[in-house]
mmCIF file of C-alpha atoms in Angstrom:
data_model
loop_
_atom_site.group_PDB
_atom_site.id
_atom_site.type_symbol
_atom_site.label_atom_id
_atom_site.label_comp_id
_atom_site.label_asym_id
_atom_site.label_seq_id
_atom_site.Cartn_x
_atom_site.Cartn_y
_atom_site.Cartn_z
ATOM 1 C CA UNK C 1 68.671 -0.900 -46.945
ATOM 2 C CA UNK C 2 70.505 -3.854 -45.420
ATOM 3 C CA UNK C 3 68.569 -6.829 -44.483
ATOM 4 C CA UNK C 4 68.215 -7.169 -41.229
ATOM 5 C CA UNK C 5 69.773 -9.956 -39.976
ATOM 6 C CA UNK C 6 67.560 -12.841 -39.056
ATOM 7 C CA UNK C 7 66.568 -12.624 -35.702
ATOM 8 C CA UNK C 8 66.541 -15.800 -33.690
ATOM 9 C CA UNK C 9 63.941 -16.965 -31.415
ATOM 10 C CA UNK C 10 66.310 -16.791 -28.729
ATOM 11 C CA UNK C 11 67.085 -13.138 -29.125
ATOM 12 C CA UNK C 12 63.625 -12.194 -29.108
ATOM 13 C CA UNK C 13 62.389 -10.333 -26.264
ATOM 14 C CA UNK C 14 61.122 -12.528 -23.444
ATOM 15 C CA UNK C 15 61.604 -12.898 -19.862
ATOM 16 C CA UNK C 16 65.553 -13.976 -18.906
ATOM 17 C CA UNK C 17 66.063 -16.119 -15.398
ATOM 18 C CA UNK C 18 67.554 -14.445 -12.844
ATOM 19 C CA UNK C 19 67.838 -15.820 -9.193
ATOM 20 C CA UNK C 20 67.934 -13.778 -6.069
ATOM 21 C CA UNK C 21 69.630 -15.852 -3.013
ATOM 22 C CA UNK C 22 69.494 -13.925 -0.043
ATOM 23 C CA UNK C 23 72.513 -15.613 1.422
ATOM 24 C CA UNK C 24 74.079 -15.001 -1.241
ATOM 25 C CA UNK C 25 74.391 -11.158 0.290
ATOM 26 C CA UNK C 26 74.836 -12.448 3.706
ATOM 27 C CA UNK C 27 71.000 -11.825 4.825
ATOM 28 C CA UNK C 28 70.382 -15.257 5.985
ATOM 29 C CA UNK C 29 70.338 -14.229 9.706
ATOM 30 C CA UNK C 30 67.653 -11.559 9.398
ATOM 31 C CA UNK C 31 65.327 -12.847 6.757
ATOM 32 C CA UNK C 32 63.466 -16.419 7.441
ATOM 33 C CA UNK C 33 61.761 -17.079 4.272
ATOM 34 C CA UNK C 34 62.190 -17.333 1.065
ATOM 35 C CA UNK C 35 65.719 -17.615 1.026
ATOM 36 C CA UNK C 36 65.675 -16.334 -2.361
ATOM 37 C CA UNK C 37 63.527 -16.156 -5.025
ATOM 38 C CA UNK C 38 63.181 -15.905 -9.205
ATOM 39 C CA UNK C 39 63.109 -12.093 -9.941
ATOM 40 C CA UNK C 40 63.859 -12.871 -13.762
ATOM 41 C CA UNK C 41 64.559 -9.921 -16.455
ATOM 42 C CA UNK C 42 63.621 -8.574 -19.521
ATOM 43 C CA UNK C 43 65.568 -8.843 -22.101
ATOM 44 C CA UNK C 44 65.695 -9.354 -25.990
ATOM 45 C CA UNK C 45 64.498 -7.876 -29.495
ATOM 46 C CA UNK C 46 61.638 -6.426 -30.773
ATOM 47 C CA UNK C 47 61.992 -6.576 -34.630
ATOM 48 C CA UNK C 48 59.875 -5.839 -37.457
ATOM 49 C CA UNK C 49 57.404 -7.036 -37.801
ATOM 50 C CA UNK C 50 56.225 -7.790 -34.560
ATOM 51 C CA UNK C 51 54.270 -10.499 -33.931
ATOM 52 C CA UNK C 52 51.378 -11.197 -31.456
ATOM 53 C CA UNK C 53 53.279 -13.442 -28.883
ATOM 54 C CA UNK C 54 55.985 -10.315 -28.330
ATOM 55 C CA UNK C 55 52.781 -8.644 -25.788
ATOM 56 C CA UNK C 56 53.768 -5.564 -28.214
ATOM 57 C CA UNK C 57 51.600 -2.181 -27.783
ATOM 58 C CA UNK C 58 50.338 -0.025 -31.498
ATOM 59 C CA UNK C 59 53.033 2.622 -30.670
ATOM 60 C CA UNK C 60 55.839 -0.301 -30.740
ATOM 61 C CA UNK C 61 54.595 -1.916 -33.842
ATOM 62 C CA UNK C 62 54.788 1.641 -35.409
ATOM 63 C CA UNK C 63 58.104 2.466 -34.101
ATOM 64 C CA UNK C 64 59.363 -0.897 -35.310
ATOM 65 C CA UNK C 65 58.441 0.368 -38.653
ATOM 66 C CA UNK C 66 60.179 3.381 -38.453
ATOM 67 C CA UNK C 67 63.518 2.012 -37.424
ATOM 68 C CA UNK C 68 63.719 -0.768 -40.055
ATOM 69 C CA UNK C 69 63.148 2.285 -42.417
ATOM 70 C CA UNK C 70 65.367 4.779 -40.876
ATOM 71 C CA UNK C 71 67.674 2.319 -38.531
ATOM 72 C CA UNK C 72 70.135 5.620 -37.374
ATOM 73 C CA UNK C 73 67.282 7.751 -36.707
ATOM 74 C CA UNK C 74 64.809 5.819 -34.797
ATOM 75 C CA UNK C 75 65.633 2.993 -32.233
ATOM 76 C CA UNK C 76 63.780 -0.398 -31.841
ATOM 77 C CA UNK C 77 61.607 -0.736 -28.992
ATOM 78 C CA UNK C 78 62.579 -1.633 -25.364
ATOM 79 C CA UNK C 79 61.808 -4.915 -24.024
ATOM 80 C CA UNK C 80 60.449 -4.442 -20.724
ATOM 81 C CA UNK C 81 58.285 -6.259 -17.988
ATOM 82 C CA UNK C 82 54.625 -6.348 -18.859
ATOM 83 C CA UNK C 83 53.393 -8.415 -15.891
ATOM 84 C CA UNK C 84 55.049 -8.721 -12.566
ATOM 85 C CA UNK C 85 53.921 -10.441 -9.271
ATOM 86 C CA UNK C 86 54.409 -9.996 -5.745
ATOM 87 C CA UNK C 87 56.444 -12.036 -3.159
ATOM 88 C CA UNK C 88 55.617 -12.011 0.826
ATOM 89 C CA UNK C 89 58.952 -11.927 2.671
ATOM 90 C CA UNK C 90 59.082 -13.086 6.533
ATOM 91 C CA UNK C 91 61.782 -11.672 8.318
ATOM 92 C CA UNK C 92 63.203 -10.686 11.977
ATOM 93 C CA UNK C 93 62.903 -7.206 12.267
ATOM 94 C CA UNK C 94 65.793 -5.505 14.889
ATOM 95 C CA UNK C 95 63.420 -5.648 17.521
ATOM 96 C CA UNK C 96 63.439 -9.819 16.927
ATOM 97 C CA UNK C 97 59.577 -9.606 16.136
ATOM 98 C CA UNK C 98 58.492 -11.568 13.370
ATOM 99 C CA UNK C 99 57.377 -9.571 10.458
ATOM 100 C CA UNK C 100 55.390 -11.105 7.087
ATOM 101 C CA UNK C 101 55.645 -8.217 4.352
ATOM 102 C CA UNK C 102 54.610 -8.286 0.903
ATOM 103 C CA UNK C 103 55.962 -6.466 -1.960
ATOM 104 C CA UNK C 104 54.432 -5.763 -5.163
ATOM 105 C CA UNK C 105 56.020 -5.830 -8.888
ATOM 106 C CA UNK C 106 58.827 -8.222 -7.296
ATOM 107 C CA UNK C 107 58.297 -10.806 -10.014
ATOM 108 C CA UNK C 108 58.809 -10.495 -13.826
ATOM 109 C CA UNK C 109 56.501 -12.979 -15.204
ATOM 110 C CA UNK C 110 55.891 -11.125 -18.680
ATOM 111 C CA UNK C 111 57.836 -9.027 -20.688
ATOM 112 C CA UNK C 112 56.871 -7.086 -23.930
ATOM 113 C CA UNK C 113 57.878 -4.346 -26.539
ATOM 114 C CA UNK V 1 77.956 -3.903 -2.087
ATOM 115 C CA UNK V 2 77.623 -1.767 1.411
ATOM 116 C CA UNK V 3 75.858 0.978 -1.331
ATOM 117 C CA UNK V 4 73.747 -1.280 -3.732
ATOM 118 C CA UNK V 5 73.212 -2.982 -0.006
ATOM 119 C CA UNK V 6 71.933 0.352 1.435
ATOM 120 C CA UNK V 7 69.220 1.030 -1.610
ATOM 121 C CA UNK V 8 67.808 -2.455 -1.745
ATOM 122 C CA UNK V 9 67.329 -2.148 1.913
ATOM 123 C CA UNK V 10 65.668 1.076 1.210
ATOM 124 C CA UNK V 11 63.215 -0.476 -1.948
ATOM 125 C CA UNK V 12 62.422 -2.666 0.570
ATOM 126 C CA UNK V 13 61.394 -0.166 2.877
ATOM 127 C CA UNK V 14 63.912 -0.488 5.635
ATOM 128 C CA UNK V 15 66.291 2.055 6.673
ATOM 129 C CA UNK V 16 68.676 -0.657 8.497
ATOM 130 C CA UNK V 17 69.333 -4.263 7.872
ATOM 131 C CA UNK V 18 68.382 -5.746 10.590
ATOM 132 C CA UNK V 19 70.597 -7.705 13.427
ATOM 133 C CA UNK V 20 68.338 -9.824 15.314
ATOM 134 C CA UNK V 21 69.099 -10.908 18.085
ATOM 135 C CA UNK V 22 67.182 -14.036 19.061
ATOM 136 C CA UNK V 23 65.635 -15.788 16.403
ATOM 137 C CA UNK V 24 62.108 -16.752 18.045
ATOM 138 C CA UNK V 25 59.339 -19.230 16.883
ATOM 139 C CA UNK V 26 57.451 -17.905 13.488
ATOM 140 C CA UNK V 27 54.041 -17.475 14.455
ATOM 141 C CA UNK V 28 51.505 -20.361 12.444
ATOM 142 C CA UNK V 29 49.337 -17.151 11.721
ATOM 143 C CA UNK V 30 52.000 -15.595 9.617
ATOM 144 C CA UNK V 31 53.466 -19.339 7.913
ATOM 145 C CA UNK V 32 50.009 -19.701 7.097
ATOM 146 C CA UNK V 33 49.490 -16.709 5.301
ATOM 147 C CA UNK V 34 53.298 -16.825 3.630
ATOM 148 C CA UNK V 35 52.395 -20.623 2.677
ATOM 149 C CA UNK V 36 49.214 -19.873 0.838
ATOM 150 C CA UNK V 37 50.543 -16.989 -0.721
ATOM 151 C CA UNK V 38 53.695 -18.869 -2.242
ATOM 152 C CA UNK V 39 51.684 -21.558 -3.549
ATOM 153 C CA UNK V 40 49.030 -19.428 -5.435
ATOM 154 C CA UNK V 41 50.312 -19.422 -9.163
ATOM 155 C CA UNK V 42 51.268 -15.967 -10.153
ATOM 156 C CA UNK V 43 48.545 -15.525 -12.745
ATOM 157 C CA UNK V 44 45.982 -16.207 -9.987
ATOM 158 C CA UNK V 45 43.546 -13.815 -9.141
ATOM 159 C CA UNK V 46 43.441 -15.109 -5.772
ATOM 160 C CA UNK V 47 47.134 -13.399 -5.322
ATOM 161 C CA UNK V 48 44.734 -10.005 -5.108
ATOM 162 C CA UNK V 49 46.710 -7.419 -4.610
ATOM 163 C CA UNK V 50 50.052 -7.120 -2.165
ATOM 164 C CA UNK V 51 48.564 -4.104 -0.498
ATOM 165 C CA UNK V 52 45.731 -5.799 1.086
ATOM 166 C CA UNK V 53 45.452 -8.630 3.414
ATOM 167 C CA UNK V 54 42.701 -11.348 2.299
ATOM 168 C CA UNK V 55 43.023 -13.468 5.230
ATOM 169 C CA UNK V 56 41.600 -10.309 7.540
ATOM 170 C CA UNK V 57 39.746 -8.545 4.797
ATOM 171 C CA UNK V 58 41.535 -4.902 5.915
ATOM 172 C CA UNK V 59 44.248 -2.783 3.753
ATOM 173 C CA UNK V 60 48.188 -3.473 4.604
ATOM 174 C CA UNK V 61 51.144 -5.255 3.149
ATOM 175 C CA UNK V 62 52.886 -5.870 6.555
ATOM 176 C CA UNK V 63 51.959 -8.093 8.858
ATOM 177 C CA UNK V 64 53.650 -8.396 12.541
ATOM 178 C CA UNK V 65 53.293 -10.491 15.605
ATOM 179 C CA UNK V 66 54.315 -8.923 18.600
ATOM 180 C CA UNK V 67 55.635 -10.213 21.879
ATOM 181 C CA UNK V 68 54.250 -9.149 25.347
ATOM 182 C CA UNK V 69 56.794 -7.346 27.220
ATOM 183 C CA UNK V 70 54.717 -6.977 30.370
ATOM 184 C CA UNK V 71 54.915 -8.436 33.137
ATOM 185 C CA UNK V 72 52.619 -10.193 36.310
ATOM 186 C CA UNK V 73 51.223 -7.668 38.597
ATOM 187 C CA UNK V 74 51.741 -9.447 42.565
ATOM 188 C CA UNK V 75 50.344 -5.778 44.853
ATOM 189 C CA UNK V 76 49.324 -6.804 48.398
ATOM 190 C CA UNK V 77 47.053 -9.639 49.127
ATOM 191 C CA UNK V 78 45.068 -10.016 45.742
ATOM 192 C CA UNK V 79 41.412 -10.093 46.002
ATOM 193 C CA UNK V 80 39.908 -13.387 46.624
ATOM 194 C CA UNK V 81 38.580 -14.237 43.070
ATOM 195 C CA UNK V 82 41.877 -13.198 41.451
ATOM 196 C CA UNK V 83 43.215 -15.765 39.151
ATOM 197 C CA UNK V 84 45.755 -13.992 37.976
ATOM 198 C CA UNK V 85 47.031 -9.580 36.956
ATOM 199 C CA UNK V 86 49.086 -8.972 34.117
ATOM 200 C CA UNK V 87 50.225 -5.558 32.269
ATOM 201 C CA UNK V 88 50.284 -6.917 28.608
ATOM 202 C CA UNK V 89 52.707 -4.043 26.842
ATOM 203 C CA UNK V 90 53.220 -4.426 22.978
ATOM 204 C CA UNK V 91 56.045 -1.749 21.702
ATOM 205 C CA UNK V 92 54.556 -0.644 18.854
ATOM 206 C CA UNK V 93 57.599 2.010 18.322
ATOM 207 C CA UNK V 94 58.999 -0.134 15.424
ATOM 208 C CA UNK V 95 56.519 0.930 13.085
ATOM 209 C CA UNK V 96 57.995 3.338 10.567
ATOM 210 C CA UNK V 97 56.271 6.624 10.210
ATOM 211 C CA UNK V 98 54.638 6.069 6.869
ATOM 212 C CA UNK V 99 52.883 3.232 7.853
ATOM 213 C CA UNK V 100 49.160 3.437 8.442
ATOM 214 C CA UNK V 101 47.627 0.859 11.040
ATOM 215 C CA UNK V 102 44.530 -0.545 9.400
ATOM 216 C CA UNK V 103 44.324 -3.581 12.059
ATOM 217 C CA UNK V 104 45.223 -4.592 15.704
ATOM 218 C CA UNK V 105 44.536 -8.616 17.203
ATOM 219 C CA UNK V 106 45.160 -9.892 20.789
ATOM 220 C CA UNK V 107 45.855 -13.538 21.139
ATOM 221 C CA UNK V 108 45.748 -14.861 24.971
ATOM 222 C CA UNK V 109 47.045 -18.243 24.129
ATOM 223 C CA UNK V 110 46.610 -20.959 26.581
ATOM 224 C CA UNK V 111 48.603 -24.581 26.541
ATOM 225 C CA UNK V 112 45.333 -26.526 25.712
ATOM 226 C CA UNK V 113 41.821 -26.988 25.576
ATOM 227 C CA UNK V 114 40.390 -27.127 29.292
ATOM 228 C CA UNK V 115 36.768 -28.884 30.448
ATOM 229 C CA UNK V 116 36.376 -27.977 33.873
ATOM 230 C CA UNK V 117 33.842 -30.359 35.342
ATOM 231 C CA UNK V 118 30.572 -28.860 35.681
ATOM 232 C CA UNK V 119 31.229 -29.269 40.075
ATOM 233 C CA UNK V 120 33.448 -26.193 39.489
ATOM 234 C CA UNK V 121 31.117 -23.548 39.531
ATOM 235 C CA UNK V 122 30.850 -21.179 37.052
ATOM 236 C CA UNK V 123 33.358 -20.347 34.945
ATOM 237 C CA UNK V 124 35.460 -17.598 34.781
ATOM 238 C CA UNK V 125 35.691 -13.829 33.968
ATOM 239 C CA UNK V 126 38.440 -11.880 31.870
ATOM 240 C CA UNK V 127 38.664 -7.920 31.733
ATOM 241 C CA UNK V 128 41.074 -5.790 30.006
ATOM 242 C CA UNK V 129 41.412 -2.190 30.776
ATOM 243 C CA UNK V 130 43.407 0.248 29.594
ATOM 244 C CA UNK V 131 46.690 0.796 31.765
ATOM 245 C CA UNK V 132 46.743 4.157 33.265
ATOM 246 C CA UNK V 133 49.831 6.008 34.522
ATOM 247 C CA UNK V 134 47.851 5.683 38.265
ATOM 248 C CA UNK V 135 48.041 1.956 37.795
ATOM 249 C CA UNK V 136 51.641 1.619 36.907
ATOM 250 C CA UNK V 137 52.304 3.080 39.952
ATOM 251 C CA UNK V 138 50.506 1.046 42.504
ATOM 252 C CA UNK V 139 48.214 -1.593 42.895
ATOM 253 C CA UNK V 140 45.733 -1.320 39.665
ATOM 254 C CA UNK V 141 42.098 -0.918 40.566
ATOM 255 C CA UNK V 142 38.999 -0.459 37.940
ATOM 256 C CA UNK V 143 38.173 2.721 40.237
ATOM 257 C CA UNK V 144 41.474 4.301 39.094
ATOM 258 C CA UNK V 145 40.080 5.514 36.056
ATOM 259 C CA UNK V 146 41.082 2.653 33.934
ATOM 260 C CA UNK V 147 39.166 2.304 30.861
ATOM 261 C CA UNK V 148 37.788 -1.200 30.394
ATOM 262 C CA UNK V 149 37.697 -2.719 27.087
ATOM 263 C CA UNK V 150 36.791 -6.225 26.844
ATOM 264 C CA UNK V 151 34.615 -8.321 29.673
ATOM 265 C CA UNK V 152 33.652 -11.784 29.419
ATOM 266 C CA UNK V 153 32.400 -14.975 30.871
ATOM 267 C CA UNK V 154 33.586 -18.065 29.816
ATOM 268 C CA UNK V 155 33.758 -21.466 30.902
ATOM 269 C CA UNK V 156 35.844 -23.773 28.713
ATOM 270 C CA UNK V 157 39.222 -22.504 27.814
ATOM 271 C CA UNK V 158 40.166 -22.708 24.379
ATOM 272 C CA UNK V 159 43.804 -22.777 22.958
ATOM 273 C CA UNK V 160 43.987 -19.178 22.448
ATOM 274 C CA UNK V 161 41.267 -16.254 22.751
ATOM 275 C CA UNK V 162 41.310 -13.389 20.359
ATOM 276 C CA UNK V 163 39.923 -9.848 20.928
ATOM 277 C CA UNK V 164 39.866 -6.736 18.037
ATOM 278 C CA UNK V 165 41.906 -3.585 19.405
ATOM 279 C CA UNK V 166 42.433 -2.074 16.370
ATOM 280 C CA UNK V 167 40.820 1.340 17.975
ATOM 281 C CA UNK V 168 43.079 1.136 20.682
ATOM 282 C CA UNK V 169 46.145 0.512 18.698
ATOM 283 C CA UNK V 170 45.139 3.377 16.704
ATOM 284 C CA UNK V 171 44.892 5.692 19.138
ATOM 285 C CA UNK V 172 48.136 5.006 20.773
ATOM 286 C CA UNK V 173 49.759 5.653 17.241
ATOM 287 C CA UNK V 174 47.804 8.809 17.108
ATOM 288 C CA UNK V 175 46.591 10.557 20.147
ATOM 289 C CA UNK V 176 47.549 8.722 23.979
ATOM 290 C CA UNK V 177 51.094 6.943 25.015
ATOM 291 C CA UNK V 178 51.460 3.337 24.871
ATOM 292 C CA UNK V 179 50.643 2.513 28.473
ATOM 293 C CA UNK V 180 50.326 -1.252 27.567
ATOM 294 C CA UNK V 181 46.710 -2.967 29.347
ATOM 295 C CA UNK V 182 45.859 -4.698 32.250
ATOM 296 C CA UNK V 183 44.579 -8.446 31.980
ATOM 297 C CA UNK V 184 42.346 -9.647 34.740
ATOM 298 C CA UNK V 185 41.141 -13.258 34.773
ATOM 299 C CA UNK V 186 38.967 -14.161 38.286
ATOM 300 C CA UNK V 187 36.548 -16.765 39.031
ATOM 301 C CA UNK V 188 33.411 -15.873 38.196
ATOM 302 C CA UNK V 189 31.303 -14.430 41.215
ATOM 303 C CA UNK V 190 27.873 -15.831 40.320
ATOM 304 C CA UNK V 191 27.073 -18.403 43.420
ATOM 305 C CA UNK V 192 29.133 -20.888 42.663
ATOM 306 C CA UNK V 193 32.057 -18.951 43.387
ATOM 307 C CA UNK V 194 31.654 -19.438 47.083
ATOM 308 C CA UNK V 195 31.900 -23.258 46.709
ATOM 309 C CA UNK V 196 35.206 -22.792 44.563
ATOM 310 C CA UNK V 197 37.550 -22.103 46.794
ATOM 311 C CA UNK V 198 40.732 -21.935 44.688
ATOM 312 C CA UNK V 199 39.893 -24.731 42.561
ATOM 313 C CA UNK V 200 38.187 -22.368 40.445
ATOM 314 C CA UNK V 201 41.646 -21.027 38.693
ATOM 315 C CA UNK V 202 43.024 -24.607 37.965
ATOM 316 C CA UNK V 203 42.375 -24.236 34.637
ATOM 317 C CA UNK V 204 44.443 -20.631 34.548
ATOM 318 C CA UNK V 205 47.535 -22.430 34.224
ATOM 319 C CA UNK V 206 47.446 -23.393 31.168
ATOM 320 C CA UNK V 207 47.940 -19.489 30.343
ATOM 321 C CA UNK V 208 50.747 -19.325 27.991
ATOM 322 C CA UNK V 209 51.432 -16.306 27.179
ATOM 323 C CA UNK V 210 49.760 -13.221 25.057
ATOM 324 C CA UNK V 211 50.710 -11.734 21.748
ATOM 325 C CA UNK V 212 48.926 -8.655 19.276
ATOM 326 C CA UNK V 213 49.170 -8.940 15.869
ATOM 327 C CA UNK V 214 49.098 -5.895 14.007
ATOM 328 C CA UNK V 215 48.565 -4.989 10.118
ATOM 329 C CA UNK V 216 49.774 -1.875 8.343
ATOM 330 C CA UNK V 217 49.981 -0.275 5.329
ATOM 331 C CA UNK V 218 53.293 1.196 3.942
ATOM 332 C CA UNK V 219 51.710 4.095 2.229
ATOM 333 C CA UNK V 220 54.688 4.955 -0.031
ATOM 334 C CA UNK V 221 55.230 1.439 -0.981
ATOM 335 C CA UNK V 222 51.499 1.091 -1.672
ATOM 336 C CA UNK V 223 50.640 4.158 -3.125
ATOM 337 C CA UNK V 224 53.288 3.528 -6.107
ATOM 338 C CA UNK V 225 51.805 0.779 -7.000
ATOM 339 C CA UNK V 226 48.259 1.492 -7.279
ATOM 340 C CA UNK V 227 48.843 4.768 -9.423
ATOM 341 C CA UNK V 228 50.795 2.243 -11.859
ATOM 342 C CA UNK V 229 47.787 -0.628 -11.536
ATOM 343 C CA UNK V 230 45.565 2.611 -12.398
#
């Protein structure tokens, strides 16, 4: 079988920056803080063999193994978020009271295979 | 975007973006809480969890501060103690269906800190009843069948006084309507009272104005999340 080709740190899987600006979508007027924030996303490789740093669970490391011996019939993992955080959003609701929500899993902080 | 617009909005757990129309003061209460919550690192355990507020120690993940919409109460020639009637109304109708209210906090704020001089009698005395329909008609009176809820004596005025109502906020999004509550403030009719005259409400003006703050907890939003922590 074809060597893989050599996977570069920077297409391993790993969290990817991605900024949210709320005026960017014209919600300035209604929400008062943040004015955006860093939702980041996953994205990236999860080769054989995995190593420790890629946060990968048994059943990845296993499936890795399968797909670099049968690439057509079994995929690589995914690279998806393993830890996320929340973010508190103040707003004006359409009432004008001031409201202080939080949200969970609004923040990708880890990802893994 | 009006579509990808629409479903954020939803995620977010609103079924309108809203259009304020006066963009009021952020009360410190909620900066406070947003402040400390932005500067915790995300890895910190102090974070806790999204669904419950630490500050108050009760289950929610939304937090709102709402404005009095009542008004003074002037009926006839008030009784002599009478510093000063008000129907305190909070329209709690904003609150989305799913959400269950886990905490309710009235703030009588005041302009400053007042000493009354120790010549000015006693003090004074707040009550807060329960508005009844009877009362919203006419001249509210105790007798009427109001249901009182808080009574106290105090005599220094602090910036802002703050009384629990969760049970009553509860039961107006459960059981009774929303008749809002009366706020009385007199002098206080131990002895000194007689010797007051109307000195005794100087220190009334300082009344600002009155605001309930109100915790929930959006059970959809909250309930997702704690069958994926499990």
């Amino acid at each position: 079988s074809a060597e893989p080709p050599p996977v570069t740190p920077s297409s391993l899987c790993k969290p990817r920056r991605l900024y949210i600006s709320f005026s960017d979508v014209g919600w300035e007027n209604w929400i008062i803080a943040p004015q955006g924030y860093l939702a980041n996303y996953c994205l990236g490789e999860c080769p054989f063999p995995l190593t420790a740093e890629l946060n990968s669970t048994n059943h990845a490391i296993l499936q890795t193994m399968v797909h670099s011996l049968d690439p057509e019939g079994t995929p690589q993992p995914c690279c998806v978020p393993v830890r996320l955080s929340p973010i508190s959003i103040l707003y004006y609701d359409n009432s004008d009271n001031v409201v202080l929500r939080h949200y969970e899993d609004m923040v990708v902080d880890e990802c893994g295979c | 975007l009006s579509l990808q617009e629409s479903l954020l909005l939803k995620s977010l757990g609103l079924s309108t973006k809203p259009s304020p129309k006066t963009h009021g003061p952020v009360p410190c209460v909620l900066w406070r809480i947003f402040q400390r919550r932005k500067t915790l690192p995300s890895t910190s355990k102090d974070l806790g969890d999204a669904c419950r507020v630490e500050e108050f120690n009760v289950p929610g993940n939304i937090i709102r501060v709402f404005a009095d919409q009542g008004h003074f109460i002037h009926n006839g020639q008030p009784p002599r103690l009478l510093c000063l009637r008000k129907r305190l109304y909070f329209n709690l109708s904003v609150l989305e269906e799913d959400e269950r209210l886990t905490m309710a906090q009235l703030e009588i704020k005041f302009s400053h800190n007042s000493y009354p001089s120790p010549s000015q009698g006693q003090g004074l005395e707040l009550r807060l009843y329960r508005s009844s329909r009877l009362a919203l008609q006419g001249t509210p009176a105790p007798e009427r069948g109001q249901k009182l809820l808080v009574e106290r004596s105090f005599v220094q005025l602090h910036k802002s006084l703050v009384f629990d109502l969760s049970g009553v906020a509860k039961d107006w999004r459960t059981h009774s309507r929303n008749l809002g509550l009366i706020l009385e403030i007199t002098e206080s009719s131990g002895d000194g009272a007689s010797a007051l005259g109307s000195g005794g409400c100087t220190s009334i003006n300082s009344f600002l104005d009155t605001s309930l703050l109100v915790v929930t907890l959006s059970q959809q939003q909250c309930r997702a999340s704690r069958r994926r922590r499990r």
